[in-house]
């Protein structure tokens, strides 16, 4: 279902603000005054004559004109009345502060009804919330925000959006040098979701990047719209998507009344859209710093320098956990590095430059410049500062100046990394940001930022993915097809299956086996777990063996499937499909056969999927080493495997409204040029 788009421009960049309520409304006025808001502010109160020197109005109808934005800080029943009046007056939008709507449906019987009434009262007027703390606009000093914050006015910066008011408060207090243009909360997302708010702030030319703290996706359609617009404007988006643990998923449902979905599907969905994903709030802030200054990275090639072998080892080890590449130095870099650092330094990446050039700005600049001329997407220098209240940081300042000099001379993106985040003074971080050098608080956080910036850059370099498959399940009972029926449907879709026949009796099975040619596989039909039930017999080489095998299955089987025995494969994979509550039908590829549970080696593809995406997913599996001819063994038929997965994906797309589950396990990948076959298949679908 398509969600209507409502412009939020007047609401988030207002020239006039109306405030409703008591204590919270007063705080909104205080914050706007404190931050120098230059527009009109109109308090509305049934009894007060004035608030903070401003005349109070009694009703929406009494206001001088329709306000661009309104903060409605009254009880939930009165909120609905005021929203109705604001919409009728033509207001630009409103923040609904009150709680007790759908998020409290388990405790309040009328929560759902009140939320529906609120949305109806708003009509075409945008509302954010309910159960919403509001937003901070530090570009214009417009704060529909009833609390303290730690932000300063900026001319440009990033926007951070969250469903959690407390997370927003915490972010506003950061001391990492990140310029915050907007901090916004979404509350219940009754009408306006997080993605729509993000689209609105992206359009502000002063916004450089957007960070989202997501508890549950509000609308896949809106998220796709956000990703498309971000790519068009070259303004990257990165998310902190919670819900990996069972406890977090339960908390999400109870807190926001939205579906969390499968976490691995969420990652696949975000990757498809070219949206970054981090795991912690510090990683979110550090990634946004990098994106604010330099945008997406051209590659995952990173350089690192430090004056300590211990720090170099920490960087190298942290890089193993990330999709980044400490690419070896180019030959032309070695002599300049040797000349500036001396003979005792091992020239490598990461590089320990020792302390021979410590405190020497010229020597350090020469060394850093030589490294930055290596074509790396990002150049990192590890530097932990001493306590400014007890120590002299002059030599550390010299190193910072050398990094800035080198970055300006080469035009290469650079960052200074404090291995302990608290060792980077805020004043230093602000100075470095102003000079175009990223001040990273923490090694893991710095590499997470590089990984995400490189992933977004790679995604933007690829063609735009087709729109996500939108499918809603049809009504009807779910039935399970027999293996023979499932293979018949898959074969019609282009999946290669072994030659075989479905028969009713042991004698017919023996006759079919002779016609197919021995050896054969015999399977009992109508059995859910054939191997465990003894309903699979391999390498049957004669008429009598088939008869004996079939008769041993008569207690569990409702018929038989006789198939030509497949030659020994290079590898066995699983290809499956499931219906995710958020993303719809998705495809899983992984190590198959008996290795499914043992290796837990799989990748998820959102649909429809291109052959390039399928190849990339397979290449990322551990079992890809086996497919590529591990330790001199034959290579698997990769082209046939990709074609098989693509055919399965096409089948899922074509049957999306009926299909509940698909399981092809194993797909037997034969040596190069010999194909890939679906040895077993399960399909569950609606009648």
Coordinates of C-alpha atoms in Angstrom, one line a residue, residues 91-538:
X91 CA -0.9 24.7 10.1
X92 CA 2.3 23.3 8.7
X93 CA 2.5 20.4 11.2
X94 CA 2.7 19.4 14.8
X95 CA 4.6 17.5 17.5
X96 CA 2.3 15.3 19.6
X97 CA 4.0 15.0 23.0
X98 CA 1.4 13.0 24.9
X99 CA 1.7 9.3 25.4
X100 CA -1.1 6.7 26.0
X101 CA -1.8 5.8 22.4
X102 CA -0.9 2.6 20.5
X103 CA 2.4 2.2 22.3
X104 CA 0.3 1.6 25.5
X105 CA -2.4 -0.6 23.9
X106 CA -1.6 -3.4 26.3
X107 CA -2.3 -1.2 29.3
X108 CA -5.0 1.1 27.9
X109 CA -7.9 -0.4 26.1
X110 CA -8.6 2.7 24.1
X111 CA -4.9 3.2 23.0
X112 CA -5.5 2.0 19.4
X113 CA -8.8 3.9 19.0
X114 CA -7.2 7.1 20.2
X115 CA -4.3 6.8 17.8
X116 CA -6.7 6.2 14.8
X117 CA -8.7 9.3 16.0
X118 CA -5.5 11.3 16.1
X119 CA -4.5 10.4 12.6
X120 CA -8.0 11.1 11.3
X121 CA -8.0 14.5 13.1
X122 CA -4.7 15.5 11.4
X123 CA -5.9 14.7 7.9
X124 CA -3.4 16.0 5.4
X125 CA -1.4 18.0 8.1
X126 CA 1.8 16.3 9.1
X127 CA 2.1 15.2 12.7
X128 CA 5.1 13.6 14.4
X129 CA 4.3 11.2 17.3
X130 CA 2.4 10.7 19.5
X131 CA 4.6 9.9 22.5
X132 CA 7.2 12.1 20.8
X133 CA 9.7 14.4 22.4
X134 CA 10.1 16.7 19.4
X135 CA 13.1 17.9 17.5
X136 CA 16.1 20.3 17.6
X137 CA 17.0 22.3 14.5
X138 CA 20.4 23.9 15.2
X139 CA 20.7 25.4 11.8
X140 CA 17.8 27.9 12.5
X141 CA 17.6 27.7 16.3
X142 CA 14.1 26.2 16.1
X143 CA 13.6 23.8 19.0
X144 CA 10.3 22.1 19.5
X145 CA 12.1 20.4 22.4
X146 CA 10.9 20.5 26.1
X147 CA 14.3 19.7 27.8
X148 CA 17.9 20.5 28.1
X149 CA 20.4 19.6 25.3
X150 CA 24.1 20.0 24.7
X151 CA 24.1 21.4 21.2
X152 CA 25.4 24.6 19.6
X153 CA 24.3 26.5 16.5
X154 CA 25.9 25.2 13.3
X155 CA 26.0 26.3 9.7
X156 CA 26.0 22.7 8.4
X157 CA 26.1 19.2 9.8
X158 CA 24.4 15.9 10.1
X159 CA 20.9 14.9 11.1
X160 CA 20.3 12.1 13.6
X161 CA 16.8 10.7 13.9
X162 CA 15.5 8.2 16.5
X163 CA 12.4 6.7 18.0
X164 CA 13.8 7.2 21.5
X165 CA 13.7 10.5 23.3
X166 CA 16.4 9.4 25.8
X167 CA 18.7 8.3 23.0
X168 CA 18.2 11.7 21.4
X169 CA 19.0 13.5 24.7
X170 CA 22.2 11.4 25.0
X171 CA 23.3 12.2 21.5
X172 CA 22.8 15.9 22.0
X173 CA 25.4 15.7 24.8
X174 CA 28.2 14.2 22.7
X175 CA 31.7 15.7 23.0
X176 CA 33.2 14.1 19.9
X177 CA 33.3 17.1 17.6
X178 CA 30.3 16.0 15.4
X179 CA 28.4 19.0 14.1
X180 CA 24.7 18.2 14.7
X181 CA 22.3 20.1 12.4
X182 CA 19.2 18.2 13.5
X183 CA 18.3 15.8 16.3
X184 CA 14.8 14.5 15.9
X185 CA 12.5 11.9 17.5
X186 CA 9.6 10.1 15.8
X187 CA 7.7 8.6 18.7
X188 CA 4.9 6.2 17.6
X189 CA 5.1 7.1 13.9
X190 CA 1.3 7.1 13.8
X191 CA 1.3 9.1 10.6
X192 CA 4.8 10.2 9.8
X193 CA 7.6 7.6 9.9
X194 CA 11.3 8.0 10.6
X195 CA 12.1 7.5 6.9
X196 CA 9.8 10.3 5.8
X197 CA 11.4 12.6 8.4
X198 CA 14.8 11.6 7.1
X199 CA 13.7 12.4 3.5
X200 CA 12.7 15.9 4.7
X201 CA 16.0 16.7 6.4
X202 CA 18.0 15.4 3.4
X203 CA 16.5 18.1 1.3
X204 CA 18.1 20.8 3.5
X205 CA 21.2 21.8 1.6
X206 CA 23.0 22.4 4.9
X207 CA 22.6 18.7 5.9
X208 CA 25.6 16.5 4.9
X209 CA 24.5 13.0 6.1
X210 CA 21.8 11.3 8.1
X211 CA 22.0 8.8 11.0
X212 CA 19.0 6.7 12.0
X213 CA 18.5 4.9 15.2
X214 CA 15.8 2.3 14.2
X215 CA 13.8 0.1 16.5
X216 CA 11.5 -1.1 13.8
X217 CA 11.0 -0.2 10.1
X218 CA 8.0 2.1 9.6
X219 CA 7.6 1.6 5.9
X220 CA 9.7 -0.3 3.4
X221 CA 8.4 1.9 0.6
X222 CA 9.5 5.1 2.6
X223 CA 12.9 3.5 3.3
X224 CA 13.4 2.8 -0.4
X225 CA 12.4 6.4 -1.2
X226 CA 14.9 7.6 1.4
X227 CA 17.7 5.5 -0.1
X228 CA 16.9 6.7 -3.6
X229 CA 16.9 10.3 -2.7
X230 CA 20.1 10.0 -0.6
X231 CA 21.9 8.5 -3.6
X232 CA 20.6 11.3 -5.9
X233 CA 21.7 14.0 -3.5
X234 CA 25.0 12.2 -2.6
X235 CA 24.1 12.4 1.1
X236 CA 24.8 9.0 2.8
X237 CA 22.6 7.4 5.4
X238 CA 23.8 5.1 8.1
X239 CA 21.6 3.2 10.7
X240 CA 21.9 1.8 14.1
X241 CA 19.3 -1.0 13.8
X242 CA 18.5 -2.6 17.1
X243 CA 16.7 -6.0 17.6
X244 CA 19.5 -8.6 17.2
X245 CA 18.7 -10.2 20.5
X246 CA 15.4 -11.9 21.4
X247 CA 15.1 -9.5 24.4
X248 CA 15.6 -6.5 22.1
X249 CA 13.0 -7.7 19.7
X250 CA 10.5 -8.2 22.5
X251 CA 11.3 -4.7 23.8
X252 CA 10.8 -3.2 20.3
X253 CA 7.3 -4.7 19.9
X254 CA 6.2 -3.5 23.3
X255 CA 7.8 0.0 23.0
X256 CA 6.9 1.0 19.5
X257 CA 4.2 -1.4 18.4
X258 CA 6.2 -2.0 15.2
X259 CA 7.7 -5.2 13.7
X260 CA 11.4 -5.7 14.2
X261 CA 11.7 -8.3 11.5
X262 CA 14.5 -10.8 11.2
X263 CA 17.8 -9.1 12.0
X264 CA 19.8 -10.7 9.2
X265 CA 17.1 -9.7 6.7
X266 CA 17.4 -6.2 8.0
X267 CA 21.1 -6.2 7.2
X268 CA 20.4 -7.6 3.7
X269 CA 17.7 -5.0 3.1
X270 CA 19.9 -2.1 4.2
X271 CA 22.8 -3.3 2.1
X272 CA 20.6 -3.6 -1.0
X273 CA 19.5 0.0 -0.5
X274 CA 23.1 1.3 0.0
X275 CA 22.4 2.3 3.6
X276 CA 25.1 1.7 6.2
X277 CA 24.6 -0.2 9.4
X278 CA 26.5 0.1 12.7
X279 CA 26.2 -1.8 16.0
X280 CA 26.7 0.9 18.6
X281 CA 26.0 4.6 19.2
X282 CA 29.7 5.5 19.3
X283 CA 30.1 3.8 15.9
X284 CA 27.1 5.8 14.6
X285 CA 28.6 9.1 15.6
X286 CA 32.1 8.2 14.4
X287 CA 30.7 7.1 11.0
X288 CA 28.8 10.3 10.6
X289 CA 31.9 12.3 11.3
X290 CA 33.7 10.6 8.4
X291 CA 30.6 10.9 6.1
X292 CA 30.2 14.6 7.0
X293 CA 33.8 15.5 6.0
X294 CA 34.5 13.1 3.2
X295 CA 31.3 11.2 2.2
X296 CA 31.4 7.6 1.0
X297 CA 34.9 6.2 0.4
X298 CA 36.1 5.2 -3.0
X299 CA 37.3 1.8 -1.7
X300 CA 38.0 -0.2 1.4
X301 CA 41.8 0.4 1.2
X302 CA 43.0 2.0 4.4
X303 CA 46.5 3.0 5.7
X304 CA 47.5 3.2 9.3
X305 CA 50.5 4.8 11.0
X306 CA 51.4 5.0 14.7
X307 CA 54.5 5.6 16.8
X308 CA 54.0 2.2 18.6
X309 CA 54.2 -1.4 17.5
X310 CA 51.4 -2.1 20.0
X311 CA 49.1 0.3 18.4
X312 CA 50.0 -1.0 14.9
X313 CA 49.1 -4.5 16.1
X314 CA 45.8 -3.3 17.5
X315 CA 44.9 -1.7 14.2
X316 CA 45.8 -4.9 12.3
X317 CA 43.9 -7.1 14.6
X318 CA 40.8 -4.9 14.5
X319 CA 40.9 -4.9 10.7
X320 CA 40.5 -8.6 10.6
X321 CA 37.0 -8.2 12.0
X322 CA 36.1 -5.6 9.3
X323 CA 35.6 -5.5 5.6
X324 CA 38.6 -3.2 5.1
X325 CA 42.0 -3.8 3.5
X326 CA 45.3 -2.6 4.8
X327 CA 46.7 -2.7 1.3
X328 CA 50.5 -3.2 1.0
X329 CA 52.5 -0.1 0.2
X330 CA 53.4 0.8 -3.3
X331 CA 57.0 0.6 -4.3
X332 CA 57.2 4.4 -4.9
X333 CA 56.2 5.0 -1.3
X334 CA 59.1 3.1 0.3
X335 CA 62.0 5.4 -0.4
X336 CA 60.3 8.6 0.8
X337 CA 59.2 6.8 4.0
X338 CA 62.7 5.3 4.5
X339 CA 64.3 8.8 4.0
X340 CA 62.0 10.5 6.5
X341 CA 61.8 7.7 9.1
X342 CA 65.3 6.1 9.0
X343 CA 66.7 2.6 8.5
X344 CA 65.4 1.0 11.7
X345 CA 61.7 1.4 10.8
X346 CA 60.0 -1.6 9.1
X347 CA 58.1 -0.2 6.1
X348 CA 54.6 -1.8 6.1
X349 CA 50.9 -1.1 6.5
X350 CA 50.0 -0.7 9.3
X351 CA 53.2 1.2 10.0
X352 CA 55.0 1.7 13.3
X353 CA 57.1 4.8 12.7
X354 CA 58.7 4.6 16.1
X355 CA 59.6 7.9 17.9
X356 CA 62.5 8.9 15.8
X357 CA 60.5 11.8 14.2
X358 CA 58.5 12.6 17.3
X359 CA 58.1 16.3 17.8
X360 CA 59.6 17.1 14.4
X361 CA 56.8 18.6 12.3
X362 CA 58.7 18.6 9.0
X363 CA 59.8 14.9 9.3
X364 CA 56.4 13.8 10.3
X365 CA 54.8 15.7 7.5
X366 CA 57.2 14.1 5.0
X367 CA 56.3 10.6 6.4
X368 CA 52.6 11.2 6.5
X369 CA 52.6 12.7 3.0
X370 CA 54.4 9.7 1.6
X371 CA 51.8 7.4 3.1
X372 CA 48.9 9.5 1.9
X373 CA 50.3 9.5 -1.7
X374 CA 49.6 5.7 -1.8
X375 CA 46.0 6.1 -3.2
X376 CA 44.3 4.9 0.0
X377 CA 40.7 5.8 0.5
X378 CA 41.4 6.8 4.1
X379 CA 44.6 7.4 6.0
X380 CA 44.6 6.9 9.8
X381 CA 47.2 8.1 12.3
X382 CA 46.8 6.6 15.8
X383 CA 47.5 9.3 18.5
X384 CA 46.4 9.2 22.1
X385 CA 46.6 12.5 23.9
X386 CA 47.9 13.0 27.5
X387 CA 45.6 14.5 30.1
X388 CA 45.6 18.2 29.5
X389 CA 45.1 19.0 33.2
X390 CA 48.3 17.2 34.2
X391 CA 50.6 17.0 31.1
X392 CA 52.1 19.0 28.3
X393 CA 50.5 18.1 24.9
X394 CA 52.8 20.2 22.7
X395 CA 54.3 17.3 20.7
X396 CA 50.9 15.8 20.2
X397 CA 49.7 19.1 18.7
X398 CA 52.7 19.0 16.4
X399 CA 51.7 15.6 15.2
X400 CA 48.1 16.9 14.5
X401 CA 49.6 19.8 12.6
X402 CA 51.7 17.5 10.5
X403 CA 48.6 15.3 9.7
X404 CA 46.7 18.4 8.6
X405 CA 49.6 19.6 6.5
X406 CA 49.9 16.3 4.7
X407 CA 46.2 15.9 4.1
X408 CA 46.0 19.4 2.6
X409 CA 49.1 18.8 0.5
X410 CA 47.8 15.5 -1.0
X411 CA 44.1 16.1 -0.9
X412 CA 43.8 12.6 0.8
X413 CA 41.1 11.9 3.4
X414 CA 42.8 11.5 6.8
X415 CA 41.8 10.8 10.4
X416 CA 43.5 10.8 13.8
X417 CA 42.5 7.8 15.9
X418 CA 42.5 7.8 19.7
X419 CA 42.8 4.2 20.8
X420 CA 40.9 5.2 24.0
X421 CA 38.1 7.5 23.1
X422 CA 38.4 9.6 26.3
X423 CA 41.9 10.5 25.4
X424 CA 40.8 12.9 22.6
X425 CA 40.0 16.3 24.1
X426 CA 36.8 17.9 22.6
X427 CA 38.7 21.0 21.7
X428 CA 41.2 19.0 19.7
X429 CA 38.3 17.1 17.9
X430 CA 36.7 20.4 17.0
X431 CA 40.0 21.8 15.7
X432 CA 40.6 18.7 13.6
X433 CA 37.1 18.8 12.1
X434 CA 37.5 22.4 11.1
X435 CA 40.8 21.4 9.3
X436 CA 39.1 18.6 7.5
X437 CA 40.7 15.7 9.5
X438 CA 38.4 13.2 11.2
X439 CA 39.0 12.9 14.9
X440 CA 38.1 9.2 15.6
X441 CA 37.3 8.2 19.2
X442 CA 38.3 4.5 19.3
X443 CA 40.0 2.0 16.9
X444 CA 37.0 -0.2 16.4
X445 CA 34.8 2.8 15.9
X446 CA 37.2 4.3 13.3
X447 CA 37.3 1.0 11.3
X448 CA 33.5 0.6 11.6
X449 CA 33.2 4.1 10.0
X450 CA 35.7 3.2 7.2
X451 CA 33.9 -0.1 6.6
X452 CA 30.5 1.6 6.3
X453 CA 31.7 4.5 4.2
X454 CA 33.4 2.1 1.8
X455 CA 30.2 -0.1 1.6
X456 CA 28.1 2.9 0.8
X457 CA 30.6 4.0 -1.9
X458 CA 30.6 0.5 -3.4
X459 CA 26.7 0.3 -3.3
X460 CA 26.5 3.7 -5.1
X461 CA 28.9 2.6 -7.7
X462 CA 26.6 -0.3 -8.7
X463 CA 23.4 0.1 -10.7
X464 CA 20.4 0.9 -8.6
X465 CA 18.7 -2.3 -7.4
X466 CA 15.2 -2.9 -8.7
X467 CA 12.3 -2.1 -6.4
X468 CA 11.9 -4.6 -3.6
X469 CA 9.4 -7.3 -4.2
X470 CA 6.1 -6.4 -2.5
X471 CA 3.9 -9.3 -1.9
X472 CA 1.1 -10.1 0.6
X473 CA 0.1 -13.7 1.3
X474 CA -3.2 -14.9 -0.1
X475 CA -5.8 -16.5 2.1
X476 CA -6.1 -20.3 2.2
X477 CA -4.8 -23.3 3.9
X478 CA -1.1 -24.2 3.7
X479 CA -0.2 -27.4 1.9
X480 CA 3.1 -29.3 1.5
X481 CA 3.9 -30.6 -2.0
X482 CA 5.5 -34.0 -2.4
X483 CA 9.1 -34.0 -3.4
X484 CA 8.2 -35.1 -6.8
X485 CA 5.6 -32.3 -7.2
X486 CA 8.1 -29.7 -5.8
X487 CA 10.8 -30.8 -8.2
X488 CA 8.4 -30.7 -11.1
X489 CA 7.6 -27.0 -10.4
X490 CA 11.2 -26.1 -9.9
X491 CA 12.2 -27.9 -13.1
X492 CA 9.6 -25.9 -15.0
X493 CA 11.2 -22.7 -13.5
X494 CA 14.7 -23.7 -14.7
X495 CA 16.1 -25.6 -11.8
X496 CA 17.9 -28.7 -12.9
X497 CA 16.8 -31.8 -11.0
X498 CA 17.9 -35.5 -11.3
X499 CA 16.1 -37.7 -13.8
X500 CA 13.4 -39.5 -11.9
X501 CA 9.9 -41.0 -11.7
X502 CA 7.2 -41.1 -9.1
X503 CA 5.7 -44.5 -8.6
X504 CA 3.2 -46.3 -6.3
X505 CA 4.6 -49.8 -5.6
X506 CA 8.0 -51.5 -5.0
X507 CA 7.6 -53.3 -8.3
X508 CA 7.0 -50.1 -10.2
X509 CA 10.0 -48.6 -8.5
X510 CA 12.3 -51.5 -9.7
X511 CA 11.0 -51.1 -13.2
X512 CA 11.6 -47.3 -13.2
X513 CA 15.1 -47.8 -11.8
X514 CA 15.9 -50.2 -14.7
X515 CA 14.7 -47.7 -17.2
X516 CA 16.7 -44.8 -15.6
X517 CA 19.8 -47.0 -15.3
X518 CA 21.6 -48.1 -12.2
X519 CA 22.7 -46.9 -9.7
X520 CA 19.6 -45.0 -8.4
X521 CA 18.3 -43.3 -5.3
X522 CA 15.0 -44.4 -3.8
X523 CA 12.9 -42.0 -1.6
X524 CA 9.7 -42.6 0.3
X525 CA 7.1 -39.9 -0.6
X526 CA 4.9 -38.2 2.1
X527 CA 7.7 -38.3 4.7
X528 CA 8.8 -35.0 6.3
X529 CA 12.3 -36.1 7.4
X530 CA 13.3 -38.9 5.1
X531 CA 16.8 -39.5 6.4
X532 CA 15.7 -39.8 10.0
X533 CA 12.8 -42.1 9.0
X534 CA 14.9 -44.4 6.9
X535 CA 13.1 -43.3 3.8
X536 CA 16.2 -42.6 1.7
X537 CA 18.3 -45.3 0.1
X538 CA 21.4 -44.5 -2.0

